Every structure is written in structure tokens, then in C-alpha cells.
Amino acid sequence: MSSYDKKFHEKTKNEEPRALAKKLMEVLANPSRIIDLGAGAGVDAKHFIENGHTVIAVDRETTVLEDLKIELSNKNINGLEVVKADLYEMKLPQVDCVYASFSLPFCPTQLFEQKWHQLESQIPNGATIAMIFFGKNDSWAEWTERFTFHSKSEIETLFKAYDLLYLEELENEGTSMRPNGEIVTKHWHTFSVIGRKKSII
Ligand SMILES: C[S@@+](CC[C@H](N)C(=O)[O-])C[C@H]1O[C@@H](n2cnc3c(N)ncnc32)[C@H](O)[C@@H]1O
């Protein structure tokens, strides 16, 4: 998996930040400490740092993230910490925001509920979350042994302890990368969510 991830990171490292990363910048107090789970090539992490935040970028494959860290520190920018870890198994540090773009669905459907509970229960009250999930009309939807897919009502249930600031459901034709690096077309169905965990009084 790791050589695929590295290839994917090399391919995406010069892309624009995700729309959700830009949207998050409109609602997040500055400066915040953000953890980016499944940070990939670090494009969004870099965008957050450029907007005055600090970032802990977590991924199971961190070669390209380490290169980004060196590139930034050569410019005297020190807001990036890189952590090589399984995002579902790690102990979450104290953060203001948990960001996860196209990473949380990389979990077998059978394991998602338990893994989500383990992760979500560590998110502090008052923290902001911004996350992208896969929907059930996605063309990968039969690969439940690798991924997890949600309906809109399941997403709303996942976030019932949150004030939802933004929920966008999107279906579009796009591309994905095969393990051999080939780019193929696919139908994407996604939910992008921004929310704030309610404080229990
Ligand atoms: C599709 S990429 C998305 C990368 C980036 N967030 C983006 O939006 O472009 C999924 C990323 O999640 C990472 N990933 C998937 N499952 C993971 C896990 N259990 N622990 C850590 N990283 C994981 C992969 O290595 C990859 O970098």
C-alpha cells in the first residue's frame, strides 16, 4: 500500500488545496492547531500553515510530507509536524481542529463503527472538524472490504453530537489512480462536512 501512497503523493503534491480546506479557513479561529489525518502530499497542510495555523500532518506514508517540512523550514516556516502513524490507532493530541480529507473512508466497512468510535471519542468538545466521506453511489461502493460508504442520514447520525456548519453532498465524474499509476475515470460520491463538537454542560 505504501508504494501506491507514495506514487499518489508524488502525483498530487502540486495540486490546488481541496475546496473543503479553503472553506475551513473561513470558519476557523486563527491561529489554531490542526491535525490533518491522512494528509497525503501535504497540500492542504501547507495551505493551513500559509493561513497562520500550525499543523500535525499524519499519514502511514510520510516521504513527501518530510520533503515538504524541509522545504518549509528552508524558508523559516516551522508550523509543520509530521507523524507517521495509523490514523485510526493513534492517540489524538490536544488540537483545535481535526481535518481528514479522503482518508477516513479507507477502512473496511465491517471495522468502521469501532474505529470511528475510538477516534471520535478523543475529539475534544468545542473542536472543529472538517472531513470528507464516500457516499453509497460511488463507483467503488462494492469494495466494502477496503472502504466505507455512507448515506446522508448516516452522516447526520455520525455528527449528532456536533453543530453542523456545512454539509455538501457531491456526485461527479472524475478520475482516480490505479496501483500502476494509470489514471482512470470513476464516479465520485462524497459528503464534505464541517462541524463543531458540542460542549456537554
Ligand atoms: C486519497 S489520499 C488523500 C490525501 C489528502 N488528504 C488529499 O485530500 O489529497 C488518502 C491518504 O490517506 C492515507 N491513509 C489511508 N488510511 C490511512 C491510515 N489508516 N492511517 C494513516 N494514513 C492513512 C493514505 O496514505 C493517503 O495519503
Coordinates of C-alpha atoms and ligand atoms in Angstrom, one line a residue:
M1 CA 0.0 0.0 0.0
S2 CA 2.8 2.3 0.9
S3 CA 4.4 2.4 -2.6
Y4 CA 0.9 3.2 -4.0
D5 CA 0.5 6.0 -1.4
K6 CA 3.9 7.5 -2.3
K7 CA 3.2 7.4 -6.0
F8 CA -0.2 9.1 -5.3
H9 CA 1.6 11.8 -3.1
E10 CA 4.1 12.5 -5.9
K11 CA 1.3 12.9 -8.4
T12 CA -0.8 15.2 -6.2
K13 CA 1.9 17.4 -4.5
N14 CA 1.5 20.3 -6.9
E15 CA -2.4 20.3 -6.8
E16 CA -4.6 23.1 -5.5
P17 CA -5.8 22.8 -1.9
R18 CA -9.1 21.0 -1.6
A19 CA -12.3 23.1 -1.6
L20 CA -13.0 21.9 1.9
A21 CA -9.6 23.1 3.1
K22 CA -10.4 26.6 1.7
K23 CA -13.9 26.5 3.3
L24 CA -12.4 25.5 6.7
M25 CA -10.3 28.7 6.6
E26 CA -13.5 30.8 6.6
V27 CA -14.7 29.4 9.9
L28 CA -11.6 28.5 11.9
A29 CA -10.3 30.9 14.6
N30 CA -6.7 32.0 14.0
P31 CA -4.2 30.6 15.0
S32 CA -5.5 27.1 15.5
R33 CA -3.7 23.8 16.0
I34 CA -4.9 21.4 13.3
I35 CA -4.4 17.7 12.9
D36 CA -4.6 16.6 9.3
L37 CA -5.3 12.8 9.3
G38 CA -4.2 11.1 6.1
A39 CA -2.5 14.3 5.0
G40 CA -1.2 12.8 1.7
A41 CA 1.3 15.1 0.0
G42 CA 0.5 17.9 2.5
V43 CA -1.1 20.3 0.0
D44 CA -3.9 21.2 2.5
A45 CA -1.5 21.2 5.4
K46 CA 0.6 23.8 3.6
H47 CA -2.5 25.9 2.9
F48 CA -3.4 25.9 6.6
I49 CA 0.2 27.0 7.6
E50 CA 0.1 29.8 4.9
N51 CA -3.1 30.9 6.7
G52 CA -1.4 31.2 10.1
H53 CA -2.2 27.8 11.6
T54 CA 0.1 25.0 12.9
V55 CA -0.4 21.5 11.6
I56 CA 0.3 18.0 12.7
A57 CA 0.2 16.0 9.4
V58 CA -0.4 12.3 10.0
D59 CA -0.1 9.6 7.3
R60 CA 1.0 6.0 7.0
E61 CA 3.4 7.1 4.2
T62 CA 5.3 10.3 5.0
T63 CA 8.2 10.7 2.5
V64 CA 6.6 13.6 0.6
L65 CA 5.4 15.2 3.8
E66 CA 9.0 15.1 5.2
D67 CA 10.2 16.8 2.0
L68 CA 7.6 19.5 2.4
K69 CA 8.7 20.0 6.0
I70 CA 12.3 20.6 4.8
E71 CA 11.1 22.9 2.0
L72 CA 9.2 25.0 4.6
S73 CA 11.9 25.1 7.2
N74 CA 14.4 26.3 4.5
K75 CA 12.0 29.3 4.2
N76 CA 12.0 29.6 8.0
I77 CA 8.4 28.3 8.2
N78 CA 8.2 25.9 11.2
G79 CA 4.5 25.2 11.6
L80 CA 4.5 21.6 10.3
E81 CA 4.9 18.5 12.4
V82 CA 4.9 15.2 10.5
V83 CA 3.8 11.9 12.2
K84 CA 3.9 8.5 10.6
A85 CA 1.1 6.6 12.1
D86 CA -2.2 4.7 11.5
L87 CA -4.7 7.5 11.9
Y88 CA -7.3 5.1 13.4
E89 CA -4.9 3.7 16.0
M90 CA -3.1 6.9 17.2
K91 CA -3.7 8.8 20.4
L92 CA -5.1 12.1 19.3
P93 CA -3.0 15.1 20.7
Q94 CA -4.8 18.2 22.1
V95 CA -5.9 20.1 18.9
D96 CA -8.4 22.8 18.0
C97 CA -9.4 21.1 14.7
V98 CA -9.4 17.6 13.2
Y99 CA -9.2 17.6 9.4
A100 CA -9.5 14.4 7.3
S101 CA -9.8 14.7 3.5
F102 CA -10.5 11.4 1.6
S103 CA -8.8 9.3 4.3
L104 CA -11.4 8.1 6.8
P105 CA -13.2 6.0 4.2
F106 CA -10.1 3.9 3.7
C107 CA -11.4 1.5 6.3
P108 CA -13.2 -1.8 5.8
T109 CA -16.9 -1.3 6.3
Q110 CA -17.0 -4.0 8.9
L111 CA -14.4 -2.2 11.1
F112 CA -15.6 1.4 10.6
E113 CA -18.0 1.7 13.5
Q114 CA -15.5 0.6 16.1
K115 CA -12.6 2.5 14.6
W116 CA -14.7 5.7 14.2
H117 CA -15.8 5.4 17.9
Q118 CA -12.2 5.0 19.0
L119 CA -11.1 8.1 17.0
E120 CA -14.2 10.3 17.5
S121 CA -14.3 9.8 21.3
Q122 CA -10.9 11.6 21.5
I123 CA -12.0 14.7 19.7
P124 CA -12.3 17.5 22.4
N125 CA -15.6 19.3 23.0
G126 CA -15.6 22.6 21.1
A127 CA -13.1 21.3 18.5
T128 CA -13.9 21.9 14.8
I129 CA -13.9 19.0 12.4
A130 CA -13.7 19.1 8.6
M131 CA -14.0 15.7 6.9
I132 CA -14.8 14.0 3.6
F133 CA -16.6 10.7 3.4
F134 CA -17.6 8.5 0.5
G135 CA -21.3 8.1 -0.5
K136 CA -23.1 4.9 -1.5
N137 CA -23.4 5.8 -5.2
D138 CA -19.6 5.9 -5.6
S139 CA -18.3 3.6 -8.2
W140 CA -16.1 1.9 -5.6
A141 CA -19.1 1.1 -3.4
E142 CA -18.9 -2.7 -3.8
W143 CA -15.3 -2.7 -2.3
T144 CA -16.6 -2.8 1.3
E145 CA -13.6 -4.9 2.3
R146 CA -11.4 -1.8 1.6
F147 CA -13.6 1.2 2.1
T148 CA -16.6 2.6 4.0
F149 CA -19.6 4.3 2.3
H150 CA -22.3 6.4 4.0
S151 CA -25.8 7.7 3.2
K152 CA -26.7 11.3 4.1
S153 CA -28.7 10.2 7.1
E154 CA -25.8 8.0 8.3
I155 CA -23.5 11.1 8.1
E156 CA -26.0 13.1 10.1
T157 CA -26.1 10.4 12.7
L158 CA -22.3 10.3 12.9
F159 CA -22.3 14.0 13.7
K160 CA -25.3 14.3 16.0
A161 CA -23.0 15.5 18.8
Y162 CA -21.9 18.3 16.5
D163 CA -23.2 21.6 15.4
L164 CA -23.1 21.2 11.6
L165 CA -21.7 24.3 9.9
Y166 CA -21.6 22.9 6.4
L167 CA -22.7 19.7 4.7
E168 CA -22.2 19.3 1.0
E169 CA -23.2 16.1 -1.0
L170 CA -21.5 15.9 -4.4
E171 CA -21.7 13.4 -7.3
N172 CA -19.4 13.9 -10.3
E173 CA -17.4 12.1 -12.9
G174 CA -13.7 12.4 -12.1
T175 CA -10.5 10.3 -12.1
S176 CA -8.6 8.0 -9.8
M177 CA -5.1 6.4 -9.9
R178 CA -4.6 2.7 -10.3
P179 CA -1.7 1.0 -8.5
N180 CA 0.3 1.0 -11.7
G181 CA -0.1 4.8 -11.9
E182 CA -2.7 4.7 -14.7
I183 CA -5.4 7.4 -14.4
V184 CA -8.9 6.1 -14.9
T185 CA -12.3 7.7 -14.8
K186 CA -14.7 7.0 -11.9
H187 CA -18.0 8.2 -10.4
W188 CA -17.3 10.1 -7.1
H189 CA -20.0 10.4 -4.5
T190 CA -18.8 12.4 -1.5
F191 CA -20.0 14.2 1.6
S192 CA -18.0 17.1 2.9
V193 CA -18.7 18.1 6.5
I194 CA -17.6 20.9 8.7
G195 CA -18.9 20.9 12.3
R196 CA -18.1 21.8 15.9
K197 CA -18.3 19.3 18.7
K198 CA -20.9 20.4 21.2
S199 CA -19.9 21.1 24.7
I200 CA -21.7 18.9 27.2
I201 CA -22.9 21.1 30.1
Ligands
LIG1 C1 -6.8 9.6 -1.2 S1 -5.4 10.1 -0.2 C2 -6.0 11.7 0.4 C3 -4.8 12.6 0.7 C4 -5.1 14.0 1.1 N1 -5.8 14.1 2.3 C5 -6.0 14.6 0.0 O1 -7.1 15.0 0.2 O2 -5.5 14.7 -1.2 C6 -5.7 9.1 1.3 C7 -4.5 9.3 2.3 O3 -4.8 8.7 3.5 C8 -3.7 7.9 3.9 N2 -4.3 6.8 4.8 C9 -5.3 6.0 4.5 N3 -5.6 5.2 5.5 C10 -4.7 5.5 6.5 C11 -4.5 5.1 7.8 N4 -5.2 4.1 8.4 N5 -3.6 5.7 8.6 C12 -2.8 6.7 8.0 N6 -2.9 7.2 6.8 C13 -3.9 6.6 6.0 C14 -3.0 7.4 2.6 O4 -1.7 7.1 2.8 C15 -3.2 8.6 1.7 O5 -2.2 9.6 1.9

